Amino acid sequence: MPSAVVTGSSRGLGRAIALRFAADGYDVAVNYHTSEAAANEVADEVRDAGQSAVVVGADVSDPAAAQRLVDTAAAEFGGVDHVVNNAGIDQHVYTADLDPADFDRVMDVNVNSAFNVTKAALQHLEASADEPSITNVSSILAHVGAPIEVHYASSKGALLSLTRSHARDFAPDVRVNAIAPGHIETDMTSDRSPEEKAEELEAIPVGEYGEPADIADAAAYLRDATFVTGETLNVNGGEDMR
Ligand code: NAP
């Protein structure tokens, strides 16, 4: 069976991506940082779909932990065919009040993690017979910026550069693409006030938030799209047209 490592798959978009890969016939390494019980539930759902799952607690911003995640997946599944670098954190603070240590932490989790897991998985991906791929989960904010979360937006911009650089580096063996989601309903976006939600919805031409399944669809497309590399798939209800 082909297999995938999905970082940050205990909740939200990563969970949806892990379950979509399982539904499509992939064994899945479910990675969490703090939400162990939720990760075990995702793994149970992967097994219910008829696939193998392994759960790995790892802060993937730590290179050694990222290596352990990949090593565990490779040992369990006999290789790694696809990687989805989804783990991410956000924080709403204007630059005037932003602690440099918080800037570094957001960059570490959102950018360094993708580098760490990619580097650890590269030899397995290059050995894969399943049209291997890496998909990095960026954000619409990489394109439009975000005054109250400059570190987050900067990290997501860096992920797009990482994506194109790795796409060129790893061609023709491994395709590397990015997804730039708009506003998707998950824990990350659950702290909005009704006023903020109304303002956000006003800016989305389709008039609604996306769902995690919309991003899982994009991840499945990029996994299978053998003529697409170095690309960013924008999934945002048309928001970036404004
Ligand atoms: P979420 O609901 O907050 O879930 C975040 C996931 O990342 C959790 O599974 C969490 O694991 C994991 N994670 C965080 N830090 C980690 C670390 N150091 N090591 C390993 N795993 C870690 O967020 P989400 O909305 O699903 O977002 C997923 C990705 O999509 C993020 O990269 C985010 O920036 C991006 N994105 C989201 C939106 C949106 O509207 N939701 C829009 C654009 C981009 P634990 O719970 O186990 O700690």
XYZ file of N, CA and C and ligand atoms in Angstrom:
774
model
N 0.852 -1.205 0.000
C 0.000 0.000 0.000
C 0.883 1.249 0.000
N 0.564 2.263 -0.791
C 1.303 3.525 -0.681
C 0.974 4.205 0.650
N 1.867 5.093 1.049
C 1.697 5.689 2.376
C 1.978 7.185 2.360
N 1.492 7.843 3.424
C 1.681 9.289 3.544
C 1.968 9.663 4.988
N 2.797 10.673 5.147
C 3.000 11.330 6.436
C 2.277 12.661 6.369
N 1.365 12.891 7.296
C 0.628 14.168 7.341
C 0.943 14.815 8.682
N 1.672 15.920 8.668
C 2.019 16.560 9.947
C 0.823 17.344 10.482
N 0.741 17.400 11.806
C -0.372 18.120 12.434
C -1.715 17.564 12.019
N -1.844 16.219 12.104
C -3.097 15.611 11.611
C -4.011 15.158 12.750
N -3.787 15.683 13.951
C -4.690 15.376 15.062
C -5.990 16.159 14.968
N -5.946 17.303 14.283
C -7.128 18.183 14.238
C -7.197 18.881 12.885
N -8.332 19.565 12.646
C -8.455 20.535 11.563
C -8.151 19.995 10.171
N -7.386 20.802 9.427
C -7.119 20.458 8.028
C -6.300 19.181 7.913
N -5.324 19.009 8.808
C -4.492 17.802 8.754
C -5.312 16.547 8.961
N -6.259 16.619 9.889
C -7.151 15.478 10.130
C -7.923 15.137 8.849
N -8.498 16.170 8.222
C -9.288 15.945 6.997
C -8.415 15.362 5.883
N -7.186 15.848 5.784
C -6.265 15.336 4.747
C -5.918 13.877 5.030
N -5.634 13.566 6.295
C -5.300 12.177 6.657
C -6.451 11.235 6.306
N -7.669 11.653 6.626
C -8.828 10.782 6.363
C -9.106 10.667 4.866
N -8.860 11.739 4.115
C -9.042 11.671 2.665
C -8.017 10.715 2.030
N -6.766 10.799 2.511
C -5.747 9.886 1.983
C -6.127 8.436 2.315
N -6.634 8.205 3.523
C -7.045 6.842 3.887
C -8.176 6.370 2.978
N -9.144 7.245 2.728
C -10.272 6.888 1.854
C -9.787 6.573 0.439
N -8.670 7.196 0.054
C -8.128 6.980 -1.294
C -7.152 5.799 -1.339
N -6.979 5.086 -0.208
C -6.164 3.875 -0.233
C -4.742 4.025 0.264
N -4.479 5.060 1.045
C -3.135 5.283 1.569
C -3.070 4.945 3.053
N -1.982 4.277 3.460
C -1.663 4.161 4.876
C -1.173 5.528 5.352
N -1.460 5.852 6.616
C -1.188 7.226 7.058
C -0.456 7.248 8.400
N 0.613 8.044 8.458
C 1.249 8.376 9.733
C 0.578 9.637 10.254
N -0.107 9.484 11.385
C -0.832 10.598 12.002
C 0.093 11.242 13.032
N 0.389 12.510 12.817
C 1.310 13.232 13.706
C 0.563 14.251 14.562
N 0.928 14.289 15.851
C 0.373 15.316 16.739
C 1.505 15.934 17.543
N 1.216 17.079 18.132
C 2.156 17.670 19.082
C 1.615 17.553 20.491
N 0.381 18.067 20.720
C -0.194 18.036 22.075
C -1.479 17.212 22.169
N -2.151 16.976 21.039
C -3.493 16.360 21.067
C -3.426 14.853 20.808
N -2.909 14.116 21.784
C -2.692 12.678 21.595
C -4.012 11.916 21.396
N -4.997 12.218 22.257
C -6.262 11.482 22.162
C -6.925 11.707 20.803
N -6.895 12.956 20.351
C -7.501 13.269 19.049
C -6.759 12.538 17.926
N -5.433 12.462 18.036
C -4.646 11.760 17.012
C -4.999 10.273 16.984
N -5.190 9.693 18.166
C -5.564 8.270 18.210
C -6.935 8.047 17.564
N -7.837 9.012 17.737
C -9.156 8.889 17.094
C -9.018 8.959 15.574
N -8.153 9.839 15.089
C -7.938 9.925 13.637
C -7.378 8.596 13.127
N -6.420 8.038 13.867
C -5.830 6.757 13.452
C -6.899 5.657 13.414
N -7.793 5.661 14.395
C -8.873 4.665 14.392
C -9.744 4.825 13.140
N -10.001 6.081 12.756
C -10.813 6.318 11.547
C -10.080 5.866 10.287
N -8.751 6.050 10.276
C -7.955 5.561 9.138
C -8.095 4.040 9.050
N -8.011 3.370 10.197
C -8.120 1.895 10.207
C -9.536 1.473 9.809
N -10.540 2.228 10.259
C -11.923 1.930 9.856
C -12.080 1.998 8.331
N -11.258 2.831 7.704
C -11.307 2.965 6.241
C -10.530 1.843 5.553
N -9.933 0.949 6.365
C -9.253 -0.211 5.784
C -7.769 -0.022 5.567
N -7.203 1.076 6.103
C -5.771 1.336 5.907
C -5.031 1.199 7.231
N -3.720 1.084 7.141
C -2.895 1.064 8.345
C -2.614 2.490 8.800
N -2.460 2.621 10.115
C -2.132 3.935 10.674
C -1.092 3.754 11.752
N -0.228 4.770 11.881
C 0.669 4.823 13.024
C 0.578 6.244 13.569
N 0.564 6.356 14.895
C 0.454 7.660 15.546
C 1.814 8.035 16.110
N 2.282 9.227 15.771
C 3.591 9.671 16.248
C 3.472 11.055 16.867
N 3.748 11.140 18.169
C 3.834 12.438 18.830
C 5.192 13.042 18.535
N 5.203 14.197 17.886
C 6.479 14.820 17.528
C 6.260 16.298 17.253
N 7.055 17.126 17.906
C 7.103 18.544 17.553
C 8.004 18.642 16.331
N 7.393 18.781 15.170
C 8.177 18.655 13.934
C 9.082 19.865 13.664
N 9.004 20.893 14.525
C 9.987 21.979 14.403
C 11.354 21.544 14.941
N 11.376 20.411 15.620
C 12.623 19.823 16.123
C 13.125 18.805 15.088
N 14.282 19.043 14.481
C 14.755 18.130 13.425
C 14.809 16.665 13.859
N 15.221 16.406 15.098
C 15.322 15.013 15.558
C 13.928 14.384 15.655
N 12.953 15.169 16.105
C 11.581 14.648 16.207
C 10.995 14.411 14.818
N 11.291 15.297 13.884
C 10.813 15.123 12.503
C 11.406 13.846 11.905
N 12.704 13.621 12.194
C 13.360 12.405 11.698
C 12.702 11.156 12.288
N 12.368 11.236 13.589
C 11.728 10.094 14.254
C 10.352 9.820 13.639
N 9.613 10.880 13.319
C 8.305 10.721 12.666
C 8.461 9.958 11.351
N 9.389 10.404 10.532
C 9.577 9.770 9.218
C 10.102 8.347 9.376
N 11.065 8.155 10.270
C 11.628 6.807 10.484
C 10.538 5.836 10.938
N 9.661 6.309 11.828
C 8.588 5.443 12.328
C 7.637 5.072 11.195
N 7.268 6.053 10.383
C 6.365 5.788 9.258
C 7.003 4.813 8.277
N 8.273 5.052 7.953
C 8.967 4.197 6.974
C 9.083 2.763 7.481
N 9.363 2.622 8.782
C 9.482 1.275 9.353
C 8.133 0.565 9.350
N 7.072 1.309 9.641
C 5.734 0.729 9.733
C 5.183 0.355 8.356
N 5.424 1.217 7.371
C 4.786 1.050 6.056
C 5.746 0.541 4.979
N 7.038 0.440 5.308
C 8.002 0.004 4.296
C 8.417 1.115 3.353
N 8.183 2.351 3.739
C 8.568 3.499 2.918
C 7.636 4.668 3.178
N 7.936 5.776 2.522
C 7.053 6.947 2.588
C 6.896 7.453 1.154
N 5.660 7.546 0.683
C 5.402 7.946 -0.705
C 4.953 9.395 -0.856
N 4.318 9.935 0.177
C 3.826 11.320 0.109
C 3.978 11.976 1.470
N 4.258 13.268 1.429
C 4.342 14.066 2.666
C 3.427 15.272 2.512
N 2.638 15.528 3.540
C 1.870 16.778 3.595
C 2.347 17.549 4.823
N 3.032 18.660 4.568
C 3.525 19.518 5.649
C 2.423 20.503 6.004
N 1.633 20.103 6.989
C 0.427 20.872 7.353
C 0.539 21.550 8.718
N 1.375 21.026 9.624
C 1.426 21.552 10.996
C 1.691 23.048 10.979
N 0.931 23.779 11.777
C 1.136 25.224 11.818
C 0.501 25.839 13.043
N 1.024 27.011 13.415
C 0.434 27.789 14.509
C 0.258 29.230 14.069
N -0.623 29.915 14.770
C -0.960 31.300 14.434
C -0.996 32.107 15.722
N -0.856 33.410 15.607
C -0.929 34.292 16.763
C -1.300 35.677 16.242
N -2.230 36.346 16.914
C -2.666 37.673 16.477
C -2.048 38.755 17.369
N -0.997 39.373 16.890
C -0.318 40.467 17.611
C 0.267 41.413 16.560
N 0.073 42.718 16.765
C 0.721 43.677 15.867
C 2.219 43.746 16.167
N 2.987 44.162 15.174
C 4.446 44.189 15.295
C 4.915 44.950 16.527
N 4.252 46.041 16.859
C 4.681 46.856 18.000
C 4.736 46.046 19.290
N 3.868 45.039 19.404
C 3.817 44.238 20.636
C 4.357 42.825 20.443
N 4.928 42.559 19.290
C 5.325 41.179 18.971
C 6.711 40.865 19.542
N 6.756 39.870 20.403
C 8.012 39.430 21.001
C 8.829 38.694 19.934
N 10.099 39.050 19.749
C 10.912 38.345 18.745
C 10.931 36.827 18.949
N 10.810 36.384 20.199
C 10.792 34.930 20.440
C 9.522 34.309 19.840
N 8.410 35.048 19.866
C 7.176 34.532 19.253
C 7.289 34.529 17.729
N 7.965 35.567 17.198
C 8.221 35.571 15.748
C 8.995 34.311 15.367
N 10.043 34.025 16.123
C 10.875 32.858 15.821
C 10.085 31.553 15.940
N 9.227 31.464 16.963
C 8.487 30.212 17.180
C 7.534 29.945 16.008
N 6.852 30.995 15.539
C 5.938 30.806 14.414
C 6.719 30.398 13.158
N 7.861 31.030 12.943
C 8.676 30.627 11.787
C 9.161 29.188 11.944
N 9.567 28.838 13.157
C 10.059 27.478 13.427
C 9.001 26.425 13.091
N 7.793 26.644 13.617
C 6.744 25.622 13.446
C 6.232 25.620 12.004
N 6.093 26.793 11.413
C 5.444 26.848 10.102
C 6.401 26.622 8.935
N 7.659 26.980 9.097
C 8.619 26.834 7.982
C 9.647 25.729 8.261
N 10.330 25.856 9.401
C 11.391 24.882 9.677
C 10.850 23.458 9.720
N 9.615 23.299 10.229
C 9.022 21.958 10.289
C 8.933 21.341 8.898
N 8.492 22.129 7.939
C 8.349 21.606 6.571
C 9.711 21.205 6.018
N 10.717 22.036 6.295
C 12.078 21.690 5.864
C 12.537 20.395 6.551
N 12.301 20.320 7.873
C 12.778 19.163 8.642
C 12.163 17.851 8.136
N 10.853 17.855 7.953
C 10.170 16.618 7.557
C 10.540 16.264 6.110
N 10.612 17.277 5.270
C 11.006 17.036 3.878
C 12.402 16.428 3.809
N 13.336 17.024 4.535
C 14.726 16.512 4.513
C 14.784 15.071 5.022
N 14.037 14.807 6.089
C 14.047 13.450 6.660
C 13.428 12.432 5.702
N 12.434 12.881 4.918
C 11.690 11.948 4.058
C 12.281 11.794 2.661
N 13.212 12.649 2.306
C 13.633 12.733 0.907
C 14.094 11.394 0.327
N 14.937 10.682 1.068
C 15.457 9.422 0.506
C 14.330 8.413 0.284
N 13.334 8.429 1.162
C 12.197 7.512 0.980
C 11.361 7.932 -0.225
N 11.135 9.226 -0.363
C 10.340 9.719 -1.497
C 11.043 9.386 -2.809
N 12.345 9.587 -2.837
C 13.094 9.323 -4.075
C 13.061 7.841 -4.440
N 12.866 6.990 -3.447
C 12.819 5.538 -3.692
C 11.397 5.057 -3.988
N 10.424 5.940 -3.896
C 9.019 5.545 -4.037
C 8.659 5.214 -5.487
N 7.767 4.238 -5.635
C 7.261 3.879 -6.965
C 5.863 4.454 -7.180
N 5.427 5.380 -6.297
C 4.040 5.879 -6.332
C 3.962 7.355 -6.727
N 4.751 7.787 -7.735
C 4.711 9.193 -8.164
C 4.746 10.103 -6.931
N 5.853 10.068 -6.176
C 5.881 10.722 -4.862
C 5.685 12.233 -4.924
N 5.174 12.759 -3.824
C 4.898 14.197 -3.777
C 5.046 14.740 -2.364
N 5.289 16.043 -2.322
C 5.265 16.816 -1.076
C 4.266 17.949 -1.290
N 3.394 18.165 -0.321
C 2.474 19.302 -0.384
C 2.625 20.118 0.892
N 2.896 21.398 0.721
C 3.066 22.308 1.856
C 1.815 23.159 2.013
N 1.306 23.249 3.237
C 0.087 24.038 3.461
C 0.490 25.461 3.851
N 0.314 26.370 2.903
C 0.629 27.788 3.092
C -0.650 28.519 3.511
N -0.899 29.691 2.968
C -2.089 30.479 3.338
C -2.290 31.594 2.336
N -3.525 32.023 2.189
C -3.824 33.220 1.398
C -3.030 34.424 1.913
N -2.689 34.411 3.211
C -1.986 35.557 3.784
C -0.569 35.683 3.238
N -0.041 34.625 2.648
C 1.260 34.719 1.967
C 1.179 35.728 0.831
N -0.001 35.828 0.204
C -0.178 36.725 -0.939
C -0.572 38.137 -0.498
N -1.478 38.222 0.468
C -2.087 39.533 0.773
C -1.505 40.191 2.013
N -0.680 39.463 2.794
C -0.133 40.023 4.021
C -1.179 40.064 5.126
N -0.713 40.365 6.340
C -1.620 40.391 7.486
C -0.995 41.246 8.583
N -1.453 42.499 8.750
C -0.821 43.407 9.711
C -0.789 42.862 11.136
N -1.792 42.089 11.540
C -1.858 41.625 12.930
C -1.195 40.262 13.127
N -0.645 39.718 12.081
C 0.057 38.433 12.203
C 1.170 38.367 11.163
N 2.094 39.327 11.270
C 3.146 39.437 10.248
C 4.051 38.211 10.234
N 4.273 37.634 11.409
C 5.143 36.448 11.463
C 4.460 35.268 10.766
N 3.153 35.133 10.991
C 2.404 34.052 10.329
C 2.426 34.251 8.806
N 2.074 35.456 8.356
C 2.042 35.712 6.908
C 3.432 35.513 6.294
N 4.471 35.984 7.010
C 5.841 35.823 6.500
C 6.221 34.350 6.407
N 5.809 33.575 7.406
C 6.133 32.144 7.380
C 5.454 31.459 6.198
N 4.238 31.875 5.904
C 3.499 31.240 4.802
C 4.073 31.666 3.447
N 4.603 32.916 3.372
C 5.303 33.327 2.163
C 6.577 32.516 1.973
N 7.299 32.306 3.071
C 8.527 31.506 3.000
C 8.226 30.089 2.521
N 7.081 29.560 2.939
C 6.720 28.197 2.504
C 6.550 28.126 0.982
N 6.048 29.211 0.375
C 5.891 29.193 -1.087
C 7.261 29.189 -1.767
N 8.211 29.917 -1.213
C 9.570 29.896 -1.777
C 10.223 28.528 -1.566
N 10.000 27.972 -0.386
C 10.520 26.620 -0.114
C 9.938 25.630 -1.126
N 8.642 25.772 -1.399
C 7.960 24.877 -2.329
C 8.605 24.934 -3.717
N 8.791 26.147 -4.229
C 9.357 26.264 -5.582
C 10.809 25.806 -5.615
N 11.554 26.140 -4.557
C 12.975 25.733 -4.510
C 13.098 24.214 -4.469
N 12.276 23.584 -3.624
C 12.342 22.121 -3.541
C 11.788 21.468 -4.805
N 10.801 22.093 -5.426
C 10.267 21.527 -6.678
C 11.364 21.460 -7.739
N 12.193 22.513 -7.781
C 13.286 22.506 -8.755
C 14.385 21.540 -8.330
N 14.672 21.517 -7.033
C 15.756 20.663 -6.521
C 15.436 19.178 -6.725
N 14.193 18.798 -6.447
C 13.862 17.357 -6.402
C 13.319 16.827 -7.731
N 13.126 17.702 -8.729
C 12.654 17.229 -10.031
C 13.749 16.386 -10.686
N 13.396 15.376 -11.457
C 12.034 14.936 -11.776
C 11.476 13.892 -10.812
N 12.206 13.607 -9.721
C 11.817 12.456 -8.887
C 10.607 12.726 -8.005
N 10.561 13.919 -7.397
C 9.527 14.214 -6.395
C 8.887 15.557 -6.741
N 7.573 15.566 -6.882
C 6.864 16.836 -7.118
C 6.603 17.543 -5.783
N 6.675 18.873 -5.818
C 6.462 19.663 -4.600
C 5.515 20.813 -4.926
N 4.403 20.875 -4.217
C 3.401 21.918 -4.451
C 2.924 22.496 -3.123
N 2.144 23.561 -3.232
C 1.583 24.192 -2.028
C 0.089 24.405 -2.208
N -0.593 24.424 -1.078
C -1.994 24.850 -1.033
C -2.026 26.146 -0.234
N -2.750 27.128 -0.729
C -2.929 28.376 0.022
C -4.410 28.509 0.375
N -4.795 27.983 1.545
C -6.208 28.081 1.931
C -6.583 29.514 2.296
N -7.859 29.824 2.068
C -8.426 31.051 2.634
C -8.963 30.725 4.014
N -10.132 31.276 4.359
C -10.702 31.050 5.694
C -11.440 29.712 5.734
N -10.919 28.797 6.506
C -11.521 27.472 6.654
C -11.923 27.309 8.128
N -13.089 26.736 8.366
C -13.546 26.593 9.753
C -12.813 25.459 10.467
N -11.922 25.847 11.390
C -11.196 24.902 12.250
C -10.988 25.583 13.602
N -10.310 24.883 14.518
C -9.989 25.497 15.815
C -9.206 26.796 15.626
N -8.355 26.828 14.579
C -7.497 28.001 14.377
C -8.311 29.263 14.121
N -9.501 29.086 13.538
C -10.314 30.257 13.179
C -11.549 30.378 14.070
N -11.602 29.609 15.175
C -12.822 29.582 15.987
C -12.905 30.734 16.977
N -11.836 31.552 17.054
C -11.818 32.618 18.065
C -12.386 33.942 17.548
N -12.969 33.929 16.350
C -13.475 35.180 15.767
C -14.775 35.619 16.444
N -14.900 36.925 16.670
C -16.163 37.471 17.184
C -17.173 37.482 16.035
N -18.479 37.585 16.348
C -19.484 37.666 15.267
C -19.197 38.814 14.308
N -18.704 39.940 14.854
C -18.393 41.097 13.991
C -17.243 40.757 13.040
N -16.204 40.100 13.579
C -15.058 39.725 12.735
C -15.491 38.722 11.667
N -16.357 37.796 12.067
C -16.833 36.799 11.094
C -17.602 37.476 9.970
N -18.486 38.426 10.330
C -19.274 39.122 9.316
C -18.362 39.867 8.354
N -17.305 40.479 8.906
C -16.363 41.225 8.078
C -15.615 40.277 7.141
N -15.207 39.130 7.693
C -14.476 38.154 6.871
C -15.366 37.617 5.746
N -16.600 37.296 6.088
C -17.498 36.721 5.081
C -17.799 37.724 3.966
N -17.844 38.996 4.328
C -18.075 40.062 3.341
C -17.004 40.046 2.246
N -15.790 39.623 2.644
C -14.652 39.645 1.716
C -14.521 38.363 0.889
N -15.389 37.375 1.155
C -15.280 36.097 0.433
C -16.387 36.032 -0.621
N -16.030 36.115 -1.904
C -17.065 36.161 -2.949
C -18.084 35.016 -2.890
N -17.691 33.806 -2.529
C -18.686 32.721 -2.492
C -19.590 32.824 -1.266
N -19.270 33.735 -0.322
C -20.176 34.041 0.780
C -20.181 33.067 1.934
N -19.170 32.205 2.003
C -19.095 31.270 3.130
C -17.645 30.880 3.385
N -17.397 30.396 4.595
C -16.083 29.844 4.891
C -15.922 28.515 4.156
N -14.664 28.133 3.939
C -14.413 26.794 3.429
C -14.493 25.759 4.536
N -14.533 24.513 4.146
C -14.529 23.405 5.095
C -13.221 22.624 4.943
N -12.799 21.928 5.996
C -11.565 21.136 5.886
C -11.563 20.203 4.667
N -12.724 19.685 4.297
C -12.788 18.782 3.139
C -12.368 19.487 1.850
N -12.574 20.814 1.772
C -12.141 21.539 0.570
C -10.619 21.481 0.429
N -9.923 21.541 1.559
C -8.457 21.484 1.516
C -7.998 20.034 1.292
N -8.731 19.086 1.856
C -8.398 17.677 1.604
C -8.545 17.355 0.109
N -9.575 17.910 -0.537
C -9.740 17.721 -1.989
C -8.515 18.253 -2.736
N -8.050 19.439 -2.327
C -6.886 20.047 -2.990
C -5.644 19.183 -2.780
N -5.487 18.658 -1.565
C -4.314 17.814 -1.274
C -4.354 16.532 -2.111
N -5.547 15.964 -2.273
C -5.676 14.745 -3.085
C -5.356 15.059 -4.553
N -5.832 16.208 -5.024
C -5.537 16.605 -6.408
C -4.026 16.727 -6.633
N -3.353 17.448 -5.730
C -1.912 17.675 -5.915
C -1.118 16.376 -5.765
N -1.595 15.480 -4.916
C -0.945 14.160 -4.784
C -0.980 13.414 -6.121
N -2.088 13.564 -6.838
C -2.306 12.771 -8.057
C -1.893 13.485 -9.344
N -1.646 14.784 -9.268
C -1.455 15.604 -10.481
C -0.010 15.513 -10.957
N 0.283 14.503 -11.751
C 1.677 14.190 -12.067
C 2.347 15.205 -13.009
N 1.573 16.144 -13.578
C 2.179 17.174 -14.445
C 2.225 18.531 -13.734
N 2.025 18.525 -12.423
C 1.995 19.777 -11.659
C 3.090 19.749 -10.604
N 4.020 20.708 -10.680
C 5.011 20.848 -9.604
C 5.422 22.312 -9.488
N 5.806 22.704 -8.269
C 6.192 24.094 -8.011
C 5.011 25.040 -7.999
N 3.808 24.492 -7.893
C 2.582 25.281 -8.057
C 1.926 25.557 -6.708
N 1.153 26.629 -6.656
C 0.344 26.925 -5.469
C -1.124 26.875 -5.860
N -1.868 26.034 -5.192
C -3.306 25.923 -5.450
C -4.039 26.787 -4.426
N -4.677 27.853 -4.908
C -5.411 28.778 -4.036
C -6.835 28.272 -3.831
N -7.204 28.068 -2.577
C -8.533 27.521 -2.259
C -9.149 28.466 -1.238
N -9.833 29.497 -1.744
C -10.210 30.596 -0.838
C -11.549 31.240 -1.167
N -12.387 30.574 -1.936
C -13.704 31.143 -2.246
C -13.638 32.431 -3.040
N -12.501 32.669 -3.697
C -12.349 33.871 -4.521
C -11.822 35.076 -3.761
N -11.457 34.880 -2.496
C -11.089 36.025 -1.655
C -9.890 36.792 -2.189
N -8.941 36.105 -2.844
C -7.744 36.820 -3.290
C -7.978 37.634 -4.564
N -9.207 37.634 -5.100
C -9.496 38.506 -6.248
C -9.691 39.953 -5.805
N -9.856 40.163 -4.492
C -10.155 41.503 -3.988
C -8.872 42.286 -3.754
P -5.534 23.810 13.873
O -6.954 23.389 13.866
O -5.048 24.769 14.904
O -4.613 22.474 13.902
C -3.216 22.619 13.900
C -2.578 21.259 13.823
O -1.151 21.446 13.782
C -2.883 20.407 15.037
O -3.034 19.076 14.626
C -1.620 20.570 15.887
O -1.319 19.443 16.687
C -0.575 20.665 14.807
N 0.667 21.276 15.283
C 0.863 22.528 15.750
N 2.144 22.697 16.105
C 2.779 21.528 15.861
C 4.107 21.074 16.016
N 5.064 21.884 16.498
N 4.403 19.804 15.659
C 3.442 18.973 15.168
N 2.159 19.347 14.998
C 1.834 20.612 15.346
O -5.142 24.482 12.487
P -5.765 24.259 11.031
O -6.737 25.342 10.783
O -6.154 22.858 10.827
O -4.466 24.611 10.160
C -3.676 23.606 9.535
C -2.700 24.300 8.600
O -3.439 25.065 7.650
C -1.761 25.278 9.310
O -0.494 25.236 8.705
C -2.415 26.612 9.055
O -1.503 27.672 9.117
C -2.976 26.409 7.662
N -4.078 27.305 7.290
C -5.265 27.254 7.949
C -6.287 28.130 7.561
C -7.638 28.118 8.226
O -8.456 29.010 7.886
N -7.947 27.204 9.115
C -6.078 29.038 6.512
C -4.843 29.051 5.877
C -3.846 28.167 6.258
P -1.746 19.301 18.250
O -3.201 19.689 18.359
O -1.504 17.845 18.506
O -0.841 20.175 19.053
